Coordinates of C-alpha atoms in Angstrom, one line a residue:
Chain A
X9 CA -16.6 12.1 -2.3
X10 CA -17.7 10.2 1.0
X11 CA -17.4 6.9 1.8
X12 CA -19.4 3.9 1.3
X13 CA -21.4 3.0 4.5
X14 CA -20.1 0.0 6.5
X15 CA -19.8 -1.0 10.5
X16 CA -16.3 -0.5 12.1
X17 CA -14.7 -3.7 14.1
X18 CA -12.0 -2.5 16.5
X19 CA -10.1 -5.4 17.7
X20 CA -7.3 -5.2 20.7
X21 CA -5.7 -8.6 19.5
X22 CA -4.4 -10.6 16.9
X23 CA -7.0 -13.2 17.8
X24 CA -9.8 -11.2 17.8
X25 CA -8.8 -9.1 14.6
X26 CA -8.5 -13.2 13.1
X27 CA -12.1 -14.0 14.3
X28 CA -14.1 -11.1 13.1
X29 CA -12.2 -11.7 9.5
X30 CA -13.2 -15.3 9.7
X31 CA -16.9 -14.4 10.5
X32 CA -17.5 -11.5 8.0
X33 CA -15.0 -13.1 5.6
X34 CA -17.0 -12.7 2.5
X35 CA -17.4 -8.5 2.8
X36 CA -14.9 -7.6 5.0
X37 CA -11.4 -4.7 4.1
X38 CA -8.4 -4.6 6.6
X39 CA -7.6 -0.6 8.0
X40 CA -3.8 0.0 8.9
X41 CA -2.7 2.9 8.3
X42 CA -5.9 3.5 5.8
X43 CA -4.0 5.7 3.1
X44 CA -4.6 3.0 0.5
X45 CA -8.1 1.9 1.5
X46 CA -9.6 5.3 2.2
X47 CA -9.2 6.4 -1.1
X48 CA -9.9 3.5 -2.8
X49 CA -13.1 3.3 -0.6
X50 CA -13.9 7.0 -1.8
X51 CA -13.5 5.9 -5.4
X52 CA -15.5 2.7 -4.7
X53 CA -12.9 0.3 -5.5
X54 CA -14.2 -1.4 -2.7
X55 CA -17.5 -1.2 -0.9
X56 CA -17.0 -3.3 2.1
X57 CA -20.0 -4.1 4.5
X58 CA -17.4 -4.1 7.6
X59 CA -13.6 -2.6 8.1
X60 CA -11.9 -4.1 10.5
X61 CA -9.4 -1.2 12.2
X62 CA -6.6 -2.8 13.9
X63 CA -5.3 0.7 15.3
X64 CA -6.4 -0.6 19.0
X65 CA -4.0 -3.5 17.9
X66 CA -0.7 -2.9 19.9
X67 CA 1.1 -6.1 19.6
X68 CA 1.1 -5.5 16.2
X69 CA 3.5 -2.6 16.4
X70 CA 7.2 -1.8 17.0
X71 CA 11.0 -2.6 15.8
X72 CA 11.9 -5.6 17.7
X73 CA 15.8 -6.2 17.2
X74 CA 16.6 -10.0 18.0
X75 CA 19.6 -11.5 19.8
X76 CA 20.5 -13.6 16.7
X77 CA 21.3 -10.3 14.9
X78 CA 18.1 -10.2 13.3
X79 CA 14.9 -7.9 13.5
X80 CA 11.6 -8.6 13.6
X81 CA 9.0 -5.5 12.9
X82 CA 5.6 -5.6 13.4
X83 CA 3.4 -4.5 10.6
X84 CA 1.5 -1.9 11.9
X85 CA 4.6 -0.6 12.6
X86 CA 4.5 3.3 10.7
X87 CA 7.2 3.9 7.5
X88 CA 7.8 7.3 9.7
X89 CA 9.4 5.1 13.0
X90 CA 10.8 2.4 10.5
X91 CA 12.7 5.3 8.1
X92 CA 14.1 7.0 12.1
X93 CA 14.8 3.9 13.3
X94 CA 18.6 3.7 14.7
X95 CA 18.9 0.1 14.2
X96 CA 17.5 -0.3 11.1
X97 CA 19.2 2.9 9.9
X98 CA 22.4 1.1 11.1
X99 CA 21.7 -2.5 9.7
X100 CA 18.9 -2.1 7.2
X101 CA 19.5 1.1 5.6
X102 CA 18.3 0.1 2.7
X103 CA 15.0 0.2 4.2
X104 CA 15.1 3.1 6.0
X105 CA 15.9 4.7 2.8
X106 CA 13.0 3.1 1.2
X107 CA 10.7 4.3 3.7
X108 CA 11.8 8.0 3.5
X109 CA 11.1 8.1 -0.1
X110 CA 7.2 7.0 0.4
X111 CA 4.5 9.6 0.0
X112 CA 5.4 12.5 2.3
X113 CA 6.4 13.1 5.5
X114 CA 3.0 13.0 7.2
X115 CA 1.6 10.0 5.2
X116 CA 4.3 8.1 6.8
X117 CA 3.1 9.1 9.9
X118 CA -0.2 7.3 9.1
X119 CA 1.2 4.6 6.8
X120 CA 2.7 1.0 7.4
X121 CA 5.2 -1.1 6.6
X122 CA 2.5 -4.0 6.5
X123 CA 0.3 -1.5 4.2
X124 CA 3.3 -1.0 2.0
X125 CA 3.3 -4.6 1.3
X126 CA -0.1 -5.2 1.4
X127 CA -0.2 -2.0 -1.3
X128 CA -2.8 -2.6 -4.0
X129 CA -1.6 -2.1 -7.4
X130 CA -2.1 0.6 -9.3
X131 CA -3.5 2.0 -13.0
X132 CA -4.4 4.9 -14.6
X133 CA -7.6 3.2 -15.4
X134 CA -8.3 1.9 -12.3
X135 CA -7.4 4.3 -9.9
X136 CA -10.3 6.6 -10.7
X137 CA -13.5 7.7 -9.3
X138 CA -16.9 5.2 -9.9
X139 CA -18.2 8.0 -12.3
X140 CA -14.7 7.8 -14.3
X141 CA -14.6 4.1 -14.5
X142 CA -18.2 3.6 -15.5
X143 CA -17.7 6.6 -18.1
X144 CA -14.6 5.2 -19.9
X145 CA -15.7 1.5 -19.1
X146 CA -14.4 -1.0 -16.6
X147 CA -11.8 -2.7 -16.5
X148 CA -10.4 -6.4 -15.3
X149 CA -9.2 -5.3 -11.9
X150 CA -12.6 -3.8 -11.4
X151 CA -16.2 -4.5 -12.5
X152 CA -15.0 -5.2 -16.0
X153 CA -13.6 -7.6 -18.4
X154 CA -11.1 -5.9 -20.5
X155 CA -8.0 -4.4 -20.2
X156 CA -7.5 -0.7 -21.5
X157 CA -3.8 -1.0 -21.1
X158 CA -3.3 -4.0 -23.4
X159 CA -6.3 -4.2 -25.5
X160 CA -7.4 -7.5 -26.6
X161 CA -5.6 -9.0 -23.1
X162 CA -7.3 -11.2 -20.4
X163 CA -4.4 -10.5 -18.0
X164 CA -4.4 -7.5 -15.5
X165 CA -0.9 -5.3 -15.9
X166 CA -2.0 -3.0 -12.9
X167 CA 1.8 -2.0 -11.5
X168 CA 2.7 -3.3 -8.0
X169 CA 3.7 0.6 -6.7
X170 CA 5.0 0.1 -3.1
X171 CA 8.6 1.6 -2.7
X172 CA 9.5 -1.0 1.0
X173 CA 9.3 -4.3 -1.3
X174 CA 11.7 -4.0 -3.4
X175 CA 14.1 -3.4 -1.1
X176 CA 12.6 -6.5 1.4
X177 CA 13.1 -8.7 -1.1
X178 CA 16.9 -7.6 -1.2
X179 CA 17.0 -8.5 2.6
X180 CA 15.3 -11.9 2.1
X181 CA 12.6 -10.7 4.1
X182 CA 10.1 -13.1 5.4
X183 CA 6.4 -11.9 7.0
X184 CA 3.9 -14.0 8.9
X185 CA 0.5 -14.5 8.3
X186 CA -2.3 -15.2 10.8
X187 CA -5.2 -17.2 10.2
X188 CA -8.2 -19.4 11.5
X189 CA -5.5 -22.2 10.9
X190 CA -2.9 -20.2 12.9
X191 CA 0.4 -18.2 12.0
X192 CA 2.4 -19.2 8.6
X193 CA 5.7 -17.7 7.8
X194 CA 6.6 -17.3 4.1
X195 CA 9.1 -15.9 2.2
X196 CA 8.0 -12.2 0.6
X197 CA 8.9 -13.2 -2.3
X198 CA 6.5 -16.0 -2.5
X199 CA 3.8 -13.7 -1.2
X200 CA 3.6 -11.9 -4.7
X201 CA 1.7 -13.8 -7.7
X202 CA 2.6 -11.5 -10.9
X203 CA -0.8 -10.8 -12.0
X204 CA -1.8 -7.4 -11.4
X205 CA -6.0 -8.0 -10.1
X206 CA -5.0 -10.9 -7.5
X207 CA -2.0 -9.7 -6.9
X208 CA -1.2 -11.1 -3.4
X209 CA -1.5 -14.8 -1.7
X210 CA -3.3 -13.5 1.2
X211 CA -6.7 -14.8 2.1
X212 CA -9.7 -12.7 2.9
X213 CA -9.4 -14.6 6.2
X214 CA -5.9 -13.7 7.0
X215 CA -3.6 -10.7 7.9
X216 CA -0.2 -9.9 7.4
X217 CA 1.1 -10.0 10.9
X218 CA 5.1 -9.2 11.5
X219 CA 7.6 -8.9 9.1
X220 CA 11.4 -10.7 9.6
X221 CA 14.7 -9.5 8.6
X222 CA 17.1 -12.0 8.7
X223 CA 20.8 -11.4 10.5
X224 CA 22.1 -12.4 7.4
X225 CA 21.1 -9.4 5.4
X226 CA 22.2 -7.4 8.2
X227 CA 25.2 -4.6 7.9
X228 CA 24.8 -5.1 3.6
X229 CA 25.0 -1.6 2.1
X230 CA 21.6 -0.4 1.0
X231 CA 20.8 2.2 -1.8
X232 CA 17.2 3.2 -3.2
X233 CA 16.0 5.0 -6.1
X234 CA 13.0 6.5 -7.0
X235 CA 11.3 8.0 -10.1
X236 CA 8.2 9.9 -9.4
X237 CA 6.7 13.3 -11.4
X238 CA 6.9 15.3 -8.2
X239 CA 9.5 15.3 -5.6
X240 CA 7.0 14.4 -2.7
X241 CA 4.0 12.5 -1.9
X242 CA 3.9 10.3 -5.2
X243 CA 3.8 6.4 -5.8
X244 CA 6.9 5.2 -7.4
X245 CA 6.8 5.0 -11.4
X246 CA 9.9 3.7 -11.2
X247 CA 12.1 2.1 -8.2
X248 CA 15.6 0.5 -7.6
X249 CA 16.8 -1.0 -4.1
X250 CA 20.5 -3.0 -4.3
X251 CA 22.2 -4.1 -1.4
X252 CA 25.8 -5.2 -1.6
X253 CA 28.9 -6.4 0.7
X254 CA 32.4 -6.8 0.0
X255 CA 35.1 -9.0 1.2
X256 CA 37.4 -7.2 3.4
X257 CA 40.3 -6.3 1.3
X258 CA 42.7 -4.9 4.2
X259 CA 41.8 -1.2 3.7
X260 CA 40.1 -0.5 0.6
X261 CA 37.3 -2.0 -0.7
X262 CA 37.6 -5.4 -1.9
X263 CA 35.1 -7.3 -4.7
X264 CA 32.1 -7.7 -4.5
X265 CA 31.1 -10.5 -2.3
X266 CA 27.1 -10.9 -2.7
X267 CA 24.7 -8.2 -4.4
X268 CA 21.1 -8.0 -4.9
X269 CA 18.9 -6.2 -7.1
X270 CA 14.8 -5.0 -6.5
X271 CA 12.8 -3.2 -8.4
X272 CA 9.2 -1.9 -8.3
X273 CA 6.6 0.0 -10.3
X274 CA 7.6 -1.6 -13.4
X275 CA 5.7 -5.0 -13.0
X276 CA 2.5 -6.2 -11.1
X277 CA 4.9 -7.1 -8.9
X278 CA 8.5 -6.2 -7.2
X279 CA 11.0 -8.3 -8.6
X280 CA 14.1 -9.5 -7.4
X281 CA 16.5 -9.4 -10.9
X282 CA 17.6 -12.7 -11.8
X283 CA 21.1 -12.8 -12.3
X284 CA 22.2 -9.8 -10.7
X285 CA 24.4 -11.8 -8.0
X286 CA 26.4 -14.4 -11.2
X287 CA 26.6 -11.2 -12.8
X288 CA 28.3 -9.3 -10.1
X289 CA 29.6 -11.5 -7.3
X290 CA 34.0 -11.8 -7.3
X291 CA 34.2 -8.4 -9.1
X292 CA 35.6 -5.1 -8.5
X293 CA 32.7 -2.6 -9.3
X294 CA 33.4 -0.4 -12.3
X295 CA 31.2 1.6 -15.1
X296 CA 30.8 -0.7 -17.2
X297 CA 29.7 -3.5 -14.9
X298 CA 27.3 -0.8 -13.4
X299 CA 26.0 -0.5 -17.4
X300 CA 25.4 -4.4 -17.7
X301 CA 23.2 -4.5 -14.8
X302 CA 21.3 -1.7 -15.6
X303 CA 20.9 -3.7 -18.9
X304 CA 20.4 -6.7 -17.0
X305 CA 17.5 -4.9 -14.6
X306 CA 15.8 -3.3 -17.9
X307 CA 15.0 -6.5 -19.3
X308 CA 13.2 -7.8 -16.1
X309 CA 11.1 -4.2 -16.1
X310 CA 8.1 -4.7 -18.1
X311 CA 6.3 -1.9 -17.7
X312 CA 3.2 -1.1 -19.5
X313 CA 0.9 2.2 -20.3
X314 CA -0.3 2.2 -16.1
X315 CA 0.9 5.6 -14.7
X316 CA 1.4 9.3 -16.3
X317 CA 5.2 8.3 -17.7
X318 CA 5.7 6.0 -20.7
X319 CA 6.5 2.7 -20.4
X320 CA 9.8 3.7 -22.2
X321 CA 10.8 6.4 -20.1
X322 CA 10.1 3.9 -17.1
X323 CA 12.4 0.9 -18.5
X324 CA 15.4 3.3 -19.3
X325 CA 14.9 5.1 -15.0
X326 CA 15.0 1.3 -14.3
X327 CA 18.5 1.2 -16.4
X328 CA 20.0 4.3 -15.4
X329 CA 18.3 4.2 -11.8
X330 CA 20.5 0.8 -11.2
X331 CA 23.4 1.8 -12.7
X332 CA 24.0 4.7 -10.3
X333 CA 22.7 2.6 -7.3
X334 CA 25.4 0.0 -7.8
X335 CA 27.9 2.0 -8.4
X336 CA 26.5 3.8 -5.1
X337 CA 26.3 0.7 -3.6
X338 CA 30.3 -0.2 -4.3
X339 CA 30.4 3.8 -3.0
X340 CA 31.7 5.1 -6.4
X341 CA 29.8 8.5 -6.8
Chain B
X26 CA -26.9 3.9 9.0
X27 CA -26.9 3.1 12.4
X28 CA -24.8 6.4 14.5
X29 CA -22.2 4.9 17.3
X30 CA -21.7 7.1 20.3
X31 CA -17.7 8.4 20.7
X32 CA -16.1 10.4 22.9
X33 CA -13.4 12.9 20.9
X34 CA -11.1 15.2 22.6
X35 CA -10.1 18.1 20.8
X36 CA -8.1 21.1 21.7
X37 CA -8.4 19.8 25.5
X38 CA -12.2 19.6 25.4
X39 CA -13.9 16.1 25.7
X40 CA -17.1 15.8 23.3
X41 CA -19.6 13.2 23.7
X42 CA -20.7 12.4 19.5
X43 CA -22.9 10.4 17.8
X44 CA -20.8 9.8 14.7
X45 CA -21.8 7.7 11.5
X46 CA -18.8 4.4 11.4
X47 CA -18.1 5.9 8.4
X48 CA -17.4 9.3 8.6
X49 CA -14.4 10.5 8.4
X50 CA -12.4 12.7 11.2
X51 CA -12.2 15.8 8.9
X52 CA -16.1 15.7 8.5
X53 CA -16.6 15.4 12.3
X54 CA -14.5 18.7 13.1
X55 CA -15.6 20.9 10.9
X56 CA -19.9 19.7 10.4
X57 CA -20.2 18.7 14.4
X58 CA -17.8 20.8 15.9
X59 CA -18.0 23.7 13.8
X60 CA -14.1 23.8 13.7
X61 CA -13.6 25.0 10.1
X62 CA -10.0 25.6 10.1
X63 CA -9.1 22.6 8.7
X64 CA -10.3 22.4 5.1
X65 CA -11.0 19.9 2.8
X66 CA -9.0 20.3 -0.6
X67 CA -8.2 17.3 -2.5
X68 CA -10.0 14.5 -1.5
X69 CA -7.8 12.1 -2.5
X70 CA -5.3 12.2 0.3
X71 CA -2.3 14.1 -0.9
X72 CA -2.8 18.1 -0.2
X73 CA -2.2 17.4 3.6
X74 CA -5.1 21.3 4.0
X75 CA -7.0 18.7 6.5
X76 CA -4.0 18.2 8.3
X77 CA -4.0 17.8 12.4
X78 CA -2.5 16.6 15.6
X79 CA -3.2 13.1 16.9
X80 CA -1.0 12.9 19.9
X81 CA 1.3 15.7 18.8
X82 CA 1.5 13.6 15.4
X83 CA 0.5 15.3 12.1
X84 CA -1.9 13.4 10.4
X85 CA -4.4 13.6 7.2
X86 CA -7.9 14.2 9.0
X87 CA -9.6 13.1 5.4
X88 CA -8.1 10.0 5.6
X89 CA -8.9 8.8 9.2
X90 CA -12.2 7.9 10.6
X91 CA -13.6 9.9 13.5
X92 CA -14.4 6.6 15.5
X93 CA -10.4 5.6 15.2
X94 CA -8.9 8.3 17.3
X95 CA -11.1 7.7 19.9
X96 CA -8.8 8.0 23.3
X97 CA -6.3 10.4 21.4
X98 CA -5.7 13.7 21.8
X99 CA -6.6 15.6 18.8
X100 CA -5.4 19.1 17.8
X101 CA -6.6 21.4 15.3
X102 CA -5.4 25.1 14.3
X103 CA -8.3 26.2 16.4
X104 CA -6.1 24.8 19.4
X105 CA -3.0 26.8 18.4
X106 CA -3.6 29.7 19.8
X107 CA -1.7 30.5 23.3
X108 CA -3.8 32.1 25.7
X109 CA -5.9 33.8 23.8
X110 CA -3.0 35.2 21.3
X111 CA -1.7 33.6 18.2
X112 CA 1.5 31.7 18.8
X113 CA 4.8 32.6 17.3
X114 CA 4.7 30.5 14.1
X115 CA 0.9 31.9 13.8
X116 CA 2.4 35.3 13.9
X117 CA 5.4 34.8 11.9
X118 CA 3.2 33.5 9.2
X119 CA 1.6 36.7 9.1
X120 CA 4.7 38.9 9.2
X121 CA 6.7 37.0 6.2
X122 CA 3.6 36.6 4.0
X123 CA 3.3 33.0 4.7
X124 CA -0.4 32.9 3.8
X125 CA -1.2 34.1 0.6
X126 CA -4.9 33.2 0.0
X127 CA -5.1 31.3 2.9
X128 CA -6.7 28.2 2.5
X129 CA -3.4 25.8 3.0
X130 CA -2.6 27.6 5.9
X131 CA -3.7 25.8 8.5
X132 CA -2.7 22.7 7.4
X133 CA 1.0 24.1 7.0
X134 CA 0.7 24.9 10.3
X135 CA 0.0 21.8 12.6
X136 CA 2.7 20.4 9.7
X137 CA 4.7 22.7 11.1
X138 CA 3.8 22.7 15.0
X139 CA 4.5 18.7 14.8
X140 CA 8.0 19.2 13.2
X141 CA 9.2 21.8 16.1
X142 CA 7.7 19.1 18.9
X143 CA 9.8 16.5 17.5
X144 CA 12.7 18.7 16.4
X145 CA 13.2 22.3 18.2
X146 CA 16.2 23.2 15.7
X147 CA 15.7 21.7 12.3
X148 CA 18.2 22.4 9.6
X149 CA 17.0 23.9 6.2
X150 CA 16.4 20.4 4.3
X151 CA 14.6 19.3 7.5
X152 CA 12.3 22.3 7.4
X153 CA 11.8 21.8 3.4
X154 CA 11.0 18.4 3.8
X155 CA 8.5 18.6 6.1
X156 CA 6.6 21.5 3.9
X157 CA 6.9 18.9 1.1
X158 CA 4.0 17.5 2.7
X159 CA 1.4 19.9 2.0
X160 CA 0.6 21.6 -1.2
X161 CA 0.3 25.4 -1.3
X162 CA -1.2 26.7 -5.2
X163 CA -0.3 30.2 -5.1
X164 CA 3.3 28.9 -4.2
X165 CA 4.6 30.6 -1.3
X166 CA 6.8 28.2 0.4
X167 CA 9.6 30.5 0.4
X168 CA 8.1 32.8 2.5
X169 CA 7.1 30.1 4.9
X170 CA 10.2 28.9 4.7
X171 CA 11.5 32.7 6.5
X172 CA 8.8 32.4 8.5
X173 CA 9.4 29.2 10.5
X174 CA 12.9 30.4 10.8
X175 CA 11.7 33.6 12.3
X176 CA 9.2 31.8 14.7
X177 CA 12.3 29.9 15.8
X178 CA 14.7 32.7 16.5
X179 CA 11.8 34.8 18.3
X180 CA 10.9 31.4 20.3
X181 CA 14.4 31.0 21.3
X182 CA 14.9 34.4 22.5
X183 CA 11.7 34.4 24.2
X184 CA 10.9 37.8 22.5
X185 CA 8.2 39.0 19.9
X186 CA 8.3 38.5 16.2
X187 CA 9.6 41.2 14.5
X188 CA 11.2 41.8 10.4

């Protein structure tokens, strides 16, 4: 399949990458890494009249570690340098991990982190070819105005499939945004709506610009798990992050002293699970605390008919997936 | 659509190209340059047969438009080759079987080349992860597998490939 025709806009700067968005705002997609929006262009998902390729962008990459303890990464930054990276490997493993798990090994050497993000979500009925879509009928995400997933629904369930979010979210991650009205730095968390069409507060006039890690997620122990039908080069169907810290104990590990719970693939969004922290916090890990928050983690997963595993099979990985990552986590198994 | 003038170089040589914005680098190498080595599989961005060098960095050349890598140095399994004679992990490939039909073979290779540039002695599980990027349908990874260690022990002894 080829691509749709459109006119290529190579900024060097943030500015300039701002200004052409601004001007062609109405018709206009974003190129990182382009391993989401070259396929999706091939499939006409979208059929932009410009792309705007911020490769020649060079402030926008690299791992910045700040004096406060922090980090700041810029989000053209690949998942390939983020998952190598000694510092973040040291103090964010958690995200390293993440990174290592996404698509394969060369994918991550065209992918971003700010892509991963950005990630549309994904369906089995909308991640098909024009011919496909029109044959079996559109959909809400796309040209349509029903919903083969949840018949009878006006809500879009397409499933938020990045595997980096969920374990941002666990490091309180915030990313800025630049715009005609200059930079805004929100929470990630915040940047996520829950539906699966519009899935993002991000303007057609804006880009996602650097992403922040705060010093006070640093040095937290960091675990990811993945369910995917081969071992390489699949979106998640199913992903946990945790991080966790204990209180020094004099020599052996102490209780728990914060914990925090992500998942993705299971929602039109990642989700941080409510409750994880008053469920765990003050205790001393053991199985079946491990079994009440994979109980605790199901119940946020609401995963519908979107990808080639059943919904069922997806909510019990989320169960068992968490389970093994605390108990990980609290360096049990 | 309107053609923009680029200036690609691949395997060392610089080529002045009128390119459409949108085509893609895959299509540029093997319809304007004739290089036909890298092949075009799945289309959808995960069989890594398209796979090339940008800067010594292996990358998906169906997923990257020709006007991007612009300024980079491109290299394709036509640029392998050392002096007119296939390099070691060419060679290897041939002696262990690597290649069965032959169509993800060049793709495995630069996969290959672009692990050995950034790591000269990879373990076993940093060899198999790297192969887990490209797809091979008659399923002969374990014979690459031999093969990559063999082009590693012949390039560290300096000596030829042999069984």
């Amino acid at each position: 399949m080829s691509l749709p025709p459109f006119k290529v806009l190579r900024p060097r700067s943030i500015d300039e990458a701002v200004g052409y968005l601004e001007k062609h705002v109405a018709n206009i997609r974003v190129l990182a890494g382009g391993t989401d929006l070259i396929p999706s262009m091939r499939q006409r998902l979208f059929s932009p009249e410009y792309v705007l390729d911020l490769s020649g962008v060079a402030a926008m990459r690299g791992v910045r570690p700040q004096s406060d303890g922090g980090v700041e990464i810029g989000s053209l930054t690949t998942l390939r340098v983020i998952e190598n990276s000694g510092f973040l490997r040291q103090h964010y493993p958690v995200l390293a991990e993440a990174a290592a798990t996404v698509a394969s090994p060369v994918l991550r050497n065209m992918g971003t982190i700010g892509g991963n993000i950005c990630l549309d979500t994904r369906c089995l009925w909308y991640n098909q070819s024009l011919t496909w879509r029109k044959g079996c009928g559109f959909c809400i995400k796309k040209d349509g105005d029903l919903c083969h997933v949840a018949p009878g629904g006006t809500k879009c369930w397409a499933a938020f499939s990045g595997d980096t979010p969920p374990a941002l979210l666990c490091l309180n991650t915030e990313i800025e945004i630049a715009g005609p009205s200059g930079v805004r730095r929100i929470p990630l968390q915040d940047f996520y709506t829950g539906l699966g069409d519009s899935y993002r507060k991000l303007q057609a006039n804006e880009l996602v610009t650097r992403v922040f890690l705060p010093a006070s997620s640093a040095d937290y122990r960091g675990v990811y798990r993945k369910l995917r039908v081969r071992g390489s080069i699949d979106y998640p169907l199913a992903g946990v992050a945790v991080v966790m810290r204990h209180s020094s104990n004099g020599h052996s590990i102490g209780h728990i002293a914060d914990v925090r719970i992500g998942i993705t693939a299971v929602n039109p969004a990642p989700l941080l699970v409510k409750g994880a922290t008053d469920l765990l916090a003050g205790k001393e890990m053991n199985d079946l605390l491990a079994e009440a928050a994979g109980d605790l983690a199901a119940k946020t997963a609401k995963p519908l008919t979107t990808s080639a595993l059943t919904p069922e099979y997806r909510s019990e990985m989320i169960r068992v997936f968490t389970k093994r990552a605390v108990l990980a986590a609290a360096g049990m198994n | 659509m309107k053609k923009e003038l680029i200036e690609l170089r691949v395997n060392g040589r610089l080529h002045e190209l009128a390119v459409e914005p949108n085509a893609v680098l895959l299509d540029v190498l093997r319809q304007e340059l004739q290089l036909t080595g890298s092949k075009r599989a799945c289309d959808d961005s995960s069989c890594g047969a398209c796979t090339v060098l940008l800067d010594g960095v292996a990358m998906m050349s169906c997923t990257m438009l020709a006007i991007s890598c612009e300024g980079q140095e491109i290299t394709t399994i036509e640029g392998v080759s050392e002096h007119g004679s296939l390099a070691a992990i060419q060679k290897a490939y041939g002696d262990w079987g690597g290649a069965q039909c032959g169509f993800c073979t060049p793709g495995f290779i630069m996969t290959v080349k672009s692990l050995l540039a950034e790591n000269p002695d990879p373990s076993e599980a940093d060899v198999r992860a790297a192969l887990s990027s490209n797809l091979c349908r008659c399923t002969g990874y374990n014979q690459m597998y031999d093969a990559i260690r063999s082009a590693i022990k012949a390039e560290r002894e300096g000596s030829a490939v042999t069984k």
